[in-house]
Amino acid sequence: MEAAAGGKRAYSIIVPTYNERLNVAIIVYLIFKHLPDVNFEIIIVDDGSPDGTQDIVKQLQQVYGEDRILLRARPRKLGLGTAYLHGLKHASGEFVVIMDADLSHHPKYLPSFIRKQKETGADVVTGTRYVKNGGVHGWNLMRKLTSRGANVLAQTLLQPGASDLTGSFRLYKRDVLEDLISSCVSKGYVFQMEMIVRATRKGYHIEEVPITFVDRVFGISKLGGSEIVEYLKGLVYLLLTT
Amino acid sequence: MSAIWIALLETSTVPQSYTWLLPIYLVVALGCYGLFIVGFGLMFFPTCPQEAILLQQDIVEAKEFLAKKGVDVGS
């Protein structure tokens, strides 16, 4: 890593990608647009996308600088949790933001995450879709039902300390993220839940900011039907171990 | 939970043969309450259709800028 050139960053934004050649370009543009005076770096963890995502990232590096956009690729799909870990190894930021590459997490909320953290000194700032200024778009009734049902169930059983448990648009203090990732063992959605629940149990200061979530426009979602079963299993696991 | 139930049993004035029904009623009541909360939340699920429009504008803006800079924005 070109540590000498870039120096320490305030914020590292980790974006895991798989076949996001169009979304990755747009999201990088939007991040730079909405964080004009912020000392940040974007770390793209690509899992060997066959659609040429990494070529696009290299083009973006020509535009924005190799010290602002770090491409840290992996040979194949290895999962989200390990993608964060991999990104973390190369992150020099005091704070780490994790977000999805598919534009459902809009970079325009990044300033509000940063502001909230500065105001409250929080260890974790998590985006929530379920409050008044938040919201979703592009979800049919079934998806809203499963989301709401899942959330109510999780709130009742886990007392998690956050209104949106499965969201993955979050800002962490760097050492808090390291601590949490190393204590979480789940995968997928449950991983995001486990992170927040463990954060609450460990007494970390968690704040929330409203975000809007527009369901992905381009590309194919990696969400499948078996996720519901995994979710329920994860819920039981968390109930018993946290 | 079972401790509460046993304590209730001891002090209960409900006839013996019906006491096993109590926890079942409780679970059913809880279930109904849960469904109510889910339904309520479903009705008032915050949505943001205007965000989709804004996003489309952002995408157009991004594509224009990036194409000028030589980034391939075809999919």
Short mmCIF file of N, CA and C in Angstrom, two decimals, chain A residues 20 52 77 176 196-197 200 223 228-229 242:
data_model
loop_
_atom_site.label_atom_id
_atom_site.label_comp_id
_atom_site.label_asym_id
_atom_site.label_seq_id
_atom_site.Cartn_x
_atom_site.Cartn_y
_atom_site.Cartn_z
N GLU A 20 -20.35 -5.62 -10.55
CA GLU A 20 -21.00 -4.32 -10.39
C GLU A 20 -20.32 -3.29 -11.27
N GLY A 52 -15.76 -7.64 -15.54
CA GLY A 52 -14.83 -6.54 -15.79
C GLY A 52 -14.92 -5.41 -14.79
N LYS A 77 -15.70 -15.46 -5.13
CA LYS A 77 -16.66 -15.08 -4.09
C LYS A 77 -16.30 -15.76 -2.77
N VAL A 176 -13.32 -0.69 16.84
CA VAL A 176 -14.59 -1.32 17.18
C VAL A 176 -14.96 -2.34 16.11
N ILE A 196 -24.48 -5.81 15.22
CA ILE A 196 -25.15 -4.81 16.05
C ILE A 196 -25.49 -5.36 17.43
N VAL A 197 -25.95 -6.60 17.47
CA VAL A 197 -26.31 -7.16 18.77
C VAL A 197 -25.07 -7.25 19.67
N THR A 200 -24.09 -3.92 21.00
CA THR A 200 -24.92 -3.50 22.14
C THR A 200 -24.51 -4.25 23.40
N LEU A 223 -29.65 -11.82 -3.14
CA LEU A 223 -30.53 -12.28 -2.07
C LEU A 223 -31.36 -13.46 -2.57
N ILE A 228 -34.23 -16.72 4.29
CA ILE A 228 -35.21 -16.67 5.38
C ILE A 228 -34.91 -17.74 6.41
N VAL A 229 -34.61 -18.95 5.91
CA VAL A 229 -34.27 -20.04 6.83
C VAL A 229 -33.01 -19.70 7.60
N THR A 242 -25.94 -14.52 22.84
CA THR A 242 -25.61 -13.13 23.18
C THR A 242 -26.48 -12.64 24.33
#
